Coordinates of C-alpha atoms and ligand atoms in Angstrom, one line a residue:
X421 CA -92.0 108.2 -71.0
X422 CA -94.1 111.1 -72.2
X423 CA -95.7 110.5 -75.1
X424 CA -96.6 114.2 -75.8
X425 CA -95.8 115.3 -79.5
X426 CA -94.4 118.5 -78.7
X427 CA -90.7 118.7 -79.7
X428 CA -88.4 121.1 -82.0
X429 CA -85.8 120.6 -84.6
X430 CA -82.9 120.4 -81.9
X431 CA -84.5 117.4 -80.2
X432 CA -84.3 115.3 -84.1
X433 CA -81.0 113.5 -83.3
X434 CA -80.2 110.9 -85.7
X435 CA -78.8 107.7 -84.1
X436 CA -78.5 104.7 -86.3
X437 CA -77.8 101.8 -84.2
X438 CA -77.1 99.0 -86.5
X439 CA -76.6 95.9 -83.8
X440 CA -77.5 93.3 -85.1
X441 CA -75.8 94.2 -89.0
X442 CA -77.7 95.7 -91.6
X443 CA -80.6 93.1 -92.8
X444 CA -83.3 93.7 -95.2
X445 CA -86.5 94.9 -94.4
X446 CA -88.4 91.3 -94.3
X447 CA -91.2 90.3 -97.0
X448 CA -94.2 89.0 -95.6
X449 CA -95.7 86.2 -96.4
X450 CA -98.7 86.3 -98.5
X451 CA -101.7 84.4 -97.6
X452 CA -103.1 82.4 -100.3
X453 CA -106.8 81.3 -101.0
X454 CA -107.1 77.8 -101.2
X455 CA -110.4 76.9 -101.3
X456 CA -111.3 80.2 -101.9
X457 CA -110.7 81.3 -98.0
X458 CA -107.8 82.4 -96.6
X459 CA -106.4 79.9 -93.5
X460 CA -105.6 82.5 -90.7
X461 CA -104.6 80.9 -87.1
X462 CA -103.8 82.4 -83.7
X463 CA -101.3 80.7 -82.4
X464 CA -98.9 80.3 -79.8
X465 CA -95.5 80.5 -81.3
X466 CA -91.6 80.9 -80.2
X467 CA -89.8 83.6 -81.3
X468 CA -86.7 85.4 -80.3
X469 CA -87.5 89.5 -80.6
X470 CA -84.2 91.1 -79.4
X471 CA -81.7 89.3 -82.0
X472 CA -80.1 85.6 -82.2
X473 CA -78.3 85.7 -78.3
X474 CA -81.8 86.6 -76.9
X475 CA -83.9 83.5 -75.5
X476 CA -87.2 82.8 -77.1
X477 CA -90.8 84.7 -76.5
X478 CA -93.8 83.0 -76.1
X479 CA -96.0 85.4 -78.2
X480 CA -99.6 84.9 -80.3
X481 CA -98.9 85.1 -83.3
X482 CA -101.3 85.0 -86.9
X483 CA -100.2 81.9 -88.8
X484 CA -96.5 81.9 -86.7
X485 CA -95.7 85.1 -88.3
X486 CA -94.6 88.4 -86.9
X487 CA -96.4 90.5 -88.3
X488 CA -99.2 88.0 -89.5
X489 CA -99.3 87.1 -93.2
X490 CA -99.9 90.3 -96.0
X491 CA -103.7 89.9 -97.1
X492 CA -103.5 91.2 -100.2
X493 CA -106.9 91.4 -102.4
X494 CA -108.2 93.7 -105.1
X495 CA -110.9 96.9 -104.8
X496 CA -114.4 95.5 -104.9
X497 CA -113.0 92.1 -104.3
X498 CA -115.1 89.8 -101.5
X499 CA -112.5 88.4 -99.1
X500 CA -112.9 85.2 -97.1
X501 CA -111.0 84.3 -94.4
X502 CA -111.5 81.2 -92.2
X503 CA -110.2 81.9 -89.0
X504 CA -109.6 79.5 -85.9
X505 CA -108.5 80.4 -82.5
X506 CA -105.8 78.3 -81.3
X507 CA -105.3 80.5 -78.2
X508 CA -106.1 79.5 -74.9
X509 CA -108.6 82.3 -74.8
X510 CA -111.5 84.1 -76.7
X511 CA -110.4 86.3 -79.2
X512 CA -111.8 87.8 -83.0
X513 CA -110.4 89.3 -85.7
X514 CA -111.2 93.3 -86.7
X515 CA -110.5 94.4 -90.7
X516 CA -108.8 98.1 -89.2
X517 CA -110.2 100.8 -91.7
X518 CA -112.4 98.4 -94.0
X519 CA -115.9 100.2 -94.4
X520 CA -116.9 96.4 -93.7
X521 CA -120.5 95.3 -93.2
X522 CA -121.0 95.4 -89.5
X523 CA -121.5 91.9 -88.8
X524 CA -117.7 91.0 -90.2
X525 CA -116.3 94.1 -87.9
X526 CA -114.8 91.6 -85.3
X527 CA -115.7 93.6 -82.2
X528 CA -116.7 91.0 -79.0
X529 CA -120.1 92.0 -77.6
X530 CA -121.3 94.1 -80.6
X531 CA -120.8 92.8 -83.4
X532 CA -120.3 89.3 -83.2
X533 CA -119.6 86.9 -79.6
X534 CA -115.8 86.1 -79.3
X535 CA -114.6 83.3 -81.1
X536 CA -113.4 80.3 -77.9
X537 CA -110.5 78.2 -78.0
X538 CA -110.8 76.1 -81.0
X539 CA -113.6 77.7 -82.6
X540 CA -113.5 78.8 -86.2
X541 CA -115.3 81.8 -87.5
X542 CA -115.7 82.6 -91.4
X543 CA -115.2 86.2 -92.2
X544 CA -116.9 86.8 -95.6
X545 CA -117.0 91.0 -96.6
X546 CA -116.4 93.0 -99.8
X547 CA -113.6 95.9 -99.5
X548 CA -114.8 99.2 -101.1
X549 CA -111.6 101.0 -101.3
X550 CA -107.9 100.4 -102.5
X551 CA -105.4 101.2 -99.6
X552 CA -102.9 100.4 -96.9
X553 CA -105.3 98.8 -93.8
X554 CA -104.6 96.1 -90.9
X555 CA -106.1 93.5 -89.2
X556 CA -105.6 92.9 -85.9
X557 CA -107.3 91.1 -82.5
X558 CA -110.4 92.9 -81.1
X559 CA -110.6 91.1 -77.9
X560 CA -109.0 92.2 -75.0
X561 CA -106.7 93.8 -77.2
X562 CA -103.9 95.9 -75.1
X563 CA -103.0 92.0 -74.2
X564 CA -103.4 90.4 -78.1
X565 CA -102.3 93.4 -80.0
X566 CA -99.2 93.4 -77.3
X567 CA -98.2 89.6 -77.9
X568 CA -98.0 89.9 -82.3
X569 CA -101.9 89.7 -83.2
X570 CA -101.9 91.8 -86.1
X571 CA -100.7 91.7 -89.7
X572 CA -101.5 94.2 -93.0
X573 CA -104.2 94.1 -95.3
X574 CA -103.6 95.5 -98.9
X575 CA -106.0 96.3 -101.1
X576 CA -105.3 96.7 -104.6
X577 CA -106.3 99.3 -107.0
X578 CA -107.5 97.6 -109.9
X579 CA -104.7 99.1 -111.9
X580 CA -101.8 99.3 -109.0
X581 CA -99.3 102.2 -110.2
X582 CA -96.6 100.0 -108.8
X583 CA -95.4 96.5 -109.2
X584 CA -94.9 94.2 -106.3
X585 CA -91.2 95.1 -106.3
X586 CA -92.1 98.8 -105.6
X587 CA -94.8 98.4 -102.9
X588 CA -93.3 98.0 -100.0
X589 CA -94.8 97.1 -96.7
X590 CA -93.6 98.7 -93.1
X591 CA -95.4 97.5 -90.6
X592 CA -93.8 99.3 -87.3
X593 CA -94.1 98.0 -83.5
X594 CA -92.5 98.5 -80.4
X595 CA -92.2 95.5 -77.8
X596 CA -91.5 95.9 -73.8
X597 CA -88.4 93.6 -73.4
X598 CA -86.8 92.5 -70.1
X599 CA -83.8 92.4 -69.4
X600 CA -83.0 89.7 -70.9
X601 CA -84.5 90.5 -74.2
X602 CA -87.5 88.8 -73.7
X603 CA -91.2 89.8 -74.2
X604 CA -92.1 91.5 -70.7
X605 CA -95.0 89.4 -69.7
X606 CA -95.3 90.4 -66.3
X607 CA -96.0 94.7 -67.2
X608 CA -99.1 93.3 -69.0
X609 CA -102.4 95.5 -67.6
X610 CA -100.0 97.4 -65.5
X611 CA -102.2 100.3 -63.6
X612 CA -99.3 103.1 -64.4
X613 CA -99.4 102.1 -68.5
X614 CA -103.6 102.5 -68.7
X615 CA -103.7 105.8 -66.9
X616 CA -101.0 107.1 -68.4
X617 CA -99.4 107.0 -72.5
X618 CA -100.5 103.4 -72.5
X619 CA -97.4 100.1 -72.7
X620 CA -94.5 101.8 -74.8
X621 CA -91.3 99.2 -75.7
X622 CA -88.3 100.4 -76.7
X623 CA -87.3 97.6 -79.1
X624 CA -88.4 98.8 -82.7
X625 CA -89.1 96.8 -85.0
X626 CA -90.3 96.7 -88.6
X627 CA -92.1 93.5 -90.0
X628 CA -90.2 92.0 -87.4
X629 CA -87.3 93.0 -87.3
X630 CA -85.3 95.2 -85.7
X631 CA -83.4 98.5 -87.6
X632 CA -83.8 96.8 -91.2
X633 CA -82.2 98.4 -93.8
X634 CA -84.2 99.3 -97.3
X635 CA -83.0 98.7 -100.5
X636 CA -84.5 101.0 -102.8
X637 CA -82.6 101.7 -106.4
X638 CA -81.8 105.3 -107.6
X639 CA -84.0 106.9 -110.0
X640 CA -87.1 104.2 -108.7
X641 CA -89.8 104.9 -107.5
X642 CA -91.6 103.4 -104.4
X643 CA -94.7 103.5 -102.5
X644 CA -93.8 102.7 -98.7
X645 CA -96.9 101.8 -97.1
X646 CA -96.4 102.5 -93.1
X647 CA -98.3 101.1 -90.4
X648 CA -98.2 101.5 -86.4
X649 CA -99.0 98.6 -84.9
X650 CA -98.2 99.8 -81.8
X651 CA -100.5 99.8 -78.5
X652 CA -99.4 102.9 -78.0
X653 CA -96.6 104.5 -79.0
X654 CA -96.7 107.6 -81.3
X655 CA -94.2 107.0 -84.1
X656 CA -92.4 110.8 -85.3
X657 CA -91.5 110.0 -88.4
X658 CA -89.5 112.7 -90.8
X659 CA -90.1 111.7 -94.2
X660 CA -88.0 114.3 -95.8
X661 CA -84.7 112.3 -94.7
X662 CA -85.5 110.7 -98.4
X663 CA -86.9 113.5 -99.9
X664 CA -90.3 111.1 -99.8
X665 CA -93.8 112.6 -100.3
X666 CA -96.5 111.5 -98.3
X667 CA -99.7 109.9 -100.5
X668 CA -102.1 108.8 -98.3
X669 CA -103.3 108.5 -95.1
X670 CA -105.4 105.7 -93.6
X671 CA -105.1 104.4 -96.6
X672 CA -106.9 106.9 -98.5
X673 CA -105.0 108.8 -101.3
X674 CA -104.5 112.6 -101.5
X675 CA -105.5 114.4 -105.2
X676 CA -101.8 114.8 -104.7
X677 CA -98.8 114.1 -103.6
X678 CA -97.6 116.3 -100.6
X679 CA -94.4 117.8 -98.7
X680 CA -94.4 115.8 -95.5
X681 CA -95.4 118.0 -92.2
X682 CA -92.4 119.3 -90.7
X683 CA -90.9 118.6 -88.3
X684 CA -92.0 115.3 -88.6
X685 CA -95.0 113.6 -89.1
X686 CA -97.2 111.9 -86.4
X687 CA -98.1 108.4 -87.0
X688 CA -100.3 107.4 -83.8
X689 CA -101.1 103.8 -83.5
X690 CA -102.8 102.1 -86.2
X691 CA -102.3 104.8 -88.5
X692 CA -101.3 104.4 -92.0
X693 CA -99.3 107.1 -93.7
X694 CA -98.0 105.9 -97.5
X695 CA -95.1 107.2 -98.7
X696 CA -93.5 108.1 -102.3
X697 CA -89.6 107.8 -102.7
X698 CA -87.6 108.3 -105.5
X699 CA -84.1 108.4 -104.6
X700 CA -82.0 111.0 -106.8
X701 CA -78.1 111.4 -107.6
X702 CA -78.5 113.6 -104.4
X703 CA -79.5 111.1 -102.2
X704 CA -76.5 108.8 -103.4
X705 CA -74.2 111.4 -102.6
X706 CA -75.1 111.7 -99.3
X707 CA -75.1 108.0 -98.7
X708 CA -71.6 108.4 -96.5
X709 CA -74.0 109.8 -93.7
X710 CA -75.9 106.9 -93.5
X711 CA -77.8 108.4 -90.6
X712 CA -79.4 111.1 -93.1
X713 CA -81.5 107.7 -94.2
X714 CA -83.0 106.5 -91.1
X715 CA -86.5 106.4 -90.1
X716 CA -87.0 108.0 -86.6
X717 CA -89.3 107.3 -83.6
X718 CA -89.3 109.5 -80.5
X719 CA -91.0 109.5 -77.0
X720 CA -89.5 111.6 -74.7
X721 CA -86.0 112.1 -75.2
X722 CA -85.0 109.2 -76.6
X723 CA -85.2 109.0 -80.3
X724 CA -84.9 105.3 -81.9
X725 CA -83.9 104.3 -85.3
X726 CA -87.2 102.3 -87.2
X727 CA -85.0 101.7 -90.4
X728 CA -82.0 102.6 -92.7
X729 CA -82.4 103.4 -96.3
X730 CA -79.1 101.8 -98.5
X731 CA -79.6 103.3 -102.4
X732 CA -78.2 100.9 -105.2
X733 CA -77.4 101.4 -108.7
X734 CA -81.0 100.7 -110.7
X735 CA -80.6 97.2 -112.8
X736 CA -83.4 99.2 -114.8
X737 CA -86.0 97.3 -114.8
X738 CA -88.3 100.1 -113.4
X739 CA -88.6 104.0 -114.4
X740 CA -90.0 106.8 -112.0
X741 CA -93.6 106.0 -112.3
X742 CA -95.4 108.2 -114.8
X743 CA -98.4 109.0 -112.7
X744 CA -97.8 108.8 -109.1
X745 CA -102.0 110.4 -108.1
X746 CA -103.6 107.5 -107.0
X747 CA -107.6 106.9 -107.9
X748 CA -110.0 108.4 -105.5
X749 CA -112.1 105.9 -102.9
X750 CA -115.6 106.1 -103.7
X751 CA -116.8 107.8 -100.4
X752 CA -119.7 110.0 -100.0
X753 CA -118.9 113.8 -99.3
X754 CA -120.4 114.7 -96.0
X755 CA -123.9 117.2 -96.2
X756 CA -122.5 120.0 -93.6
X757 CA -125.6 122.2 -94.3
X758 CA -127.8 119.6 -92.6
X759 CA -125.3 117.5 -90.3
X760 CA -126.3 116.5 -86.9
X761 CA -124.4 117.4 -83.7
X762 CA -122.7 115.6 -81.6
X763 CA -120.1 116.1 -78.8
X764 CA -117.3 114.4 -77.5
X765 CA -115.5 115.3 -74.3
X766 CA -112.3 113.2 -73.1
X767 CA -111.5 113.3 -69.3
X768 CA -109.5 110.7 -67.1
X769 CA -106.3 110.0 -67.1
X770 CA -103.3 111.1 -65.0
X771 CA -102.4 114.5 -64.6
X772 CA -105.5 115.3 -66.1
X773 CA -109.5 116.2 -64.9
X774 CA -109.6 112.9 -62.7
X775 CA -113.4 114.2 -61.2
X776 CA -115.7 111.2 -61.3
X777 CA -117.3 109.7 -63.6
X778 CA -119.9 106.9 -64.4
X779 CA -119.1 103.0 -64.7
X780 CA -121.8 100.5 -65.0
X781 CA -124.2 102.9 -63.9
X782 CA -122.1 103.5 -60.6
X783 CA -120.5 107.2 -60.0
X784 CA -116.8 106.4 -59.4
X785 CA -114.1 108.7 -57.9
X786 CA -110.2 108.2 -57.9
X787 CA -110.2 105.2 -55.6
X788 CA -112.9 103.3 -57.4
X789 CA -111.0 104.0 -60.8
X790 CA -108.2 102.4 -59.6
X791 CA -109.5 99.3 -58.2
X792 CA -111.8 99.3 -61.7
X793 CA -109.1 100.1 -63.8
X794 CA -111.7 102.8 -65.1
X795 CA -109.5 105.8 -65.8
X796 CA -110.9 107.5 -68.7
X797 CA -114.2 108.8 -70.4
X798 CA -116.0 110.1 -73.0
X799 CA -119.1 112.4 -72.0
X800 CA -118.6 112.0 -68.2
X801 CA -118.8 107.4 -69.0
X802 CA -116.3 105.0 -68.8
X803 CA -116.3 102.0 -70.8
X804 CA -120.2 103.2 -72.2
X805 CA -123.1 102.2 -71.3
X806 CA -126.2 100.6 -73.2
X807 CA -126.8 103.3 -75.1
X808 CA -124.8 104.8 -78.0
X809 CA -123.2 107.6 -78.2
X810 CA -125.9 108.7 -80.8
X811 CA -128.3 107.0 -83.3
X812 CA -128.4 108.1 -87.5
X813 CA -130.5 107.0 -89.9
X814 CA -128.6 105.8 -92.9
X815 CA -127.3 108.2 -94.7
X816 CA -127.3 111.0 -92.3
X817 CA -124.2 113.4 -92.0
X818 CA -122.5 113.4 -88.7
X819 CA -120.4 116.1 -87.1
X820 CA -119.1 115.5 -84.0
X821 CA -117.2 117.6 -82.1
X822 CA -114.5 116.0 -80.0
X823 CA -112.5 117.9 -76.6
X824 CA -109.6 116.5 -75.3
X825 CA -109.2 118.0 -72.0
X826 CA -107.0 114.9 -70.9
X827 CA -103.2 115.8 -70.2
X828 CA -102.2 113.6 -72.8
X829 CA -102.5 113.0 -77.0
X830 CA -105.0 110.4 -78.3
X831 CA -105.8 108.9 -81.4
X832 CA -109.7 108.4 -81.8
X833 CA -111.0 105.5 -84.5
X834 CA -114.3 105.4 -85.9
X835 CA -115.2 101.6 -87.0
X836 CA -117.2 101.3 -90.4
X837 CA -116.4 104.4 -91.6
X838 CA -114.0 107.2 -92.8
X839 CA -114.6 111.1 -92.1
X840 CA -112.8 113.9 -92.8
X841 CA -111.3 116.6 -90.3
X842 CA -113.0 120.0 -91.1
X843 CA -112.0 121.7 -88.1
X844 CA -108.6 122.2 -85.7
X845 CA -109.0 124.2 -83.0
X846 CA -111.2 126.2 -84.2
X847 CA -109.3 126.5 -87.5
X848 CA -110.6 125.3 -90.9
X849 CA -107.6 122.5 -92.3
X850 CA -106.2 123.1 -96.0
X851 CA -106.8 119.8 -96.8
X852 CA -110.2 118.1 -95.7
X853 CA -108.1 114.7 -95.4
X854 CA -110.0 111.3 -95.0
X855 CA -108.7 109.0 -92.2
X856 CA -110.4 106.7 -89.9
X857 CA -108.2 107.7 -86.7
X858 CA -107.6 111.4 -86.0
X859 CA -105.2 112.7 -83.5
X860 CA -106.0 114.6 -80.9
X861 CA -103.6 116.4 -78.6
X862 CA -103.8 117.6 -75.2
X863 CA -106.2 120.5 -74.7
X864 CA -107.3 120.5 -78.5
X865 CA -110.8 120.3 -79.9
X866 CA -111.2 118.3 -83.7
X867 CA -114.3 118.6 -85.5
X868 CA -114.9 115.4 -87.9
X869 CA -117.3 115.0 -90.3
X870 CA -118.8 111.5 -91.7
X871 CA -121.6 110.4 -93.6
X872 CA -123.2 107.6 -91.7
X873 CA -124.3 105.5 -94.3
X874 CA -123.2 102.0 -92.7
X875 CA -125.4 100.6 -91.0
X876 CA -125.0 98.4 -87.6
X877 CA -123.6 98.9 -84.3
X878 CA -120.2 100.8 -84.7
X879 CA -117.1 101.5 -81.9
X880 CA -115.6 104.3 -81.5
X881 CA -112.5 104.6 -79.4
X882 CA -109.0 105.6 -78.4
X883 CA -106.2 103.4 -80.6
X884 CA -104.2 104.0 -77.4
X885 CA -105.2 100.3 -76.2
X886 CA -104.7 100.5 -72.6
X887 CA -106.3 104.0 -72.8
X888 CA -109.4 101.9 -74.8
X889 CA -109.6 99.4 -71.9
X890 CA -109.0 101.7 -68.8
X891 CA -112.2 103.4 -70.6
X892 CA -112.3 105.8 -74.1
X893 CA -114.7 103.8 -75.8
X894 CA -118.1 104.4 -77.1
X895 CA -120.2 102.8 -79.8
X896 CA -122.8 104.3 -82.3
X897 CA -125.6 103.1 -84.2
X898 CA -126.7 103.7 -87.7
X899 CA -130.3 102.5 -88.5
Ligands
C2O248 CU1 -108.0 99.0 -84.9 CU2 -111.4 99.1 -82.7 O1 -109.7 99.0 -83.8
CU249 CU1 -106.0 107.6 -75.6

């Protein structure tokens, strides 16, 4: 169960498991504007997760749909979605990666109060840049995110580079089964998961299903938006199986497209990494190893199979794409020369500095963090305080210096905002990449750099969800 990150070549084995037959990778459904908002429900819904002989599981689901329906809009476009909670408890609904005005940001206590049973709440914001994001629940989220609340959200470019045919969506989770196959309920807020990698499952699945196979036609090309939607699994992911490039991240574009990171590429929950495939007479001829096609997660030992690629003749409807550089987000390049400081130390968890720290104003050691369920901080606080983290005026250039001396990887988000990472232990990065959640491994130190030009009341926090909950989160303000 160790989520670390750290493995070699000889630990890639390639298993395809194709149970349950090969089956496409699912479309998702694509929520329509009626009235000019968007109809988006949590629900409770039955669904069977580990193929047809399994029983049924009682998840909460957007709409009845694992993963909720594809919000698709264009760049500069205002969305509106009317959203009512059918759930039994208070939840809300966060736009993952939108530099969103801060009152639509969906974060209980902060940015707006949780929407009750039956309530509605209309969420009404503009999306400045064209990319792969996700929504997903905000409120007690390890338990939400955990039970299907989450589904993609696409913005367009105002001229997309490909059609609908040759975008393709992958959203990835992992789901804690029982033994019968059903949705394992009673590991929910388990004490071992929050102080340690957070709830990993080991059925895979991709827009719902499990081990899909993807079509793509030789000599097409494809942009293969991924998303972990994951509480907390780390998803490896080798790109080169299909000779794909890899576009963007966090749903900002590179000036170019780029050889995937070998051995494999990271994707730590709710990360975004979009991909660009064009399979070639090469690929076809090694179609008789299947298993030179499949998508790969690890943790631990174990490495599972996300997907199978099956290349087809082309019917020739589509070419390579001419131009495959995608248009820049207009973002605002941080001022170093006159950034403010700020530093970020992350302590707690098992196996790692478990001294004390401070909860609701109380000093806490090891016994008080278990009967809290505190077992994490940032700057010596669990679960922060009343004040932020640090105050900007608008338009201010933040650098802050983050220190993971936990004994396990983390994947930090910054609401409202991208940055860029201008520093890996103590190394200056080739490519100053935008993201809006950086990972950070055991004993390293990321610099990030941001303008803060958003203003409101902002969280900042560990995508690892029980890791979020058992306490790695702080907030920010920008004035
Ligand atoms: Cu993806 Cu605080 O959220
Ligand atoms: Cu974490």
């Amino acid at each position: 169960m160790d989520n670390r990150s750290h493995f070699n070549r000889r630990d890639f084995i390639k298993f395809v498991g194709l149970g349950v037959g090969a089956l496409a990778v699912p479309t998702l459904v694509v929520a329509e504007a009626d009235d000019g908002f968007i109809d988006l429900r949590a629900t409770k819904t039955a669904k069977k997760l580990a193929g047809s002989q399994s029983a049924q599981s009682d998840l909460w689901l957007y709409n009845g749909t694992s993963p909720g329906p594809e919000i698709r809009v264009k760049q500069g476009q205002t969305v509106r979605v009317r959203f009512t909670n059918e759930l039994d408890e208070p939840t809300s609904v966060h736009w993952h990666g939108i530099r969103i005005v801060n009152a639509m940001d969906g974060v209980p206590g902060l940015t707006q109060d949780a929407v009750g049973p039956g309530e509605t709440f209309e969420y009404i914001f503009d999306v400045p840049d064209a990319g792969t994001f996700w929504y997903h629940a905000h409120n007690r989220s390890w338990e939400q995110v955990a039970l299907g609340l989450y589904g993609p959200l696409i913005v367009e470019e105002a001229d997309p580079v490909f059609d609908r045919s040759h975008d393709l969506i992958l959203m990835i989770d992992d789901w804690r089964l029982d033994e019968n196959g059903v949705f394992d309920f009673a590991s929910l807020g388990f004490m071992g998961d929050w102080s340690h990698a957070g709830r990993l499952g080991g059925w895979l699945t991709v827009n719902g299903q499990s081990q899909p196979t993807i079509k793509l036609a030789l000599g097409e090309s494809y942009r293969l938006r991924l998303i972990n939607a994951a509480n907390a699994r780390i998803m490896f992911i080798d790109p080169s199986v299909i000779s794909a490039e890899v576009i963007a991240y966090d749903g900002f574009p590179f000036a170019e497209p780029r050889a995937p990171q070998t051995p494999y590429e990271a994707l730590l929950p709710a990360q975004r990494m979009d991909l660009l495939v064009t399979p070639t007479e090469k690929a076809v001829a090694r179609l008789n190893d299947l298993s030179d096609f499949a998508l790969t997660a690890f943790a631990g030992r174990e490495s599972l199979s996300i997907a199978v690629f099956d290349v087809v003749e082309s019917s020739g409807t589509q070419k390579a794409a001419a131009s495959t550089t995608l248009p820049m987000n207009p973002i605002a390049q941080p001022d170093l020369e006159n950034a403010m400081s700020v530093s970020l130390n992350m302590e707690g968890g098992a196996m790692g500095r478990m001294g004390r720290m401070m909860h609701n104003g109380m000093m806490m050691g090891p016994r008080e963090m278990r009967r809290t369920g505190q077992f994490w901080s940032f700057n010596g606080v669990a679960n922060f305080g009343d004040k932020p983290l640090f105050e900007a005026k608008k338009g201010q250039t933040i650098v802050l210096t983050t220190d993971n001396q936990t004994g396990w990887p983390h994947g930090i988000h910054l609401h409202g905002h991208h940055f860029q990472i201008i520093e890996h232990n103590g190394k200056t990065p080739k490519h100053f990449d935008w993201r809006d959640t950086f990972t950070i491994e055991r004993d390293e130190q990321v610099k990030i750099a941001f303008v803060a030009d958003n203003p409101g009341n902002w969280l900042l926090h560990c995508h690892m969800l029980e890791h979020s909950a058992a306490g790695m989160k702080t907030w920010f303000k920008v004035i």
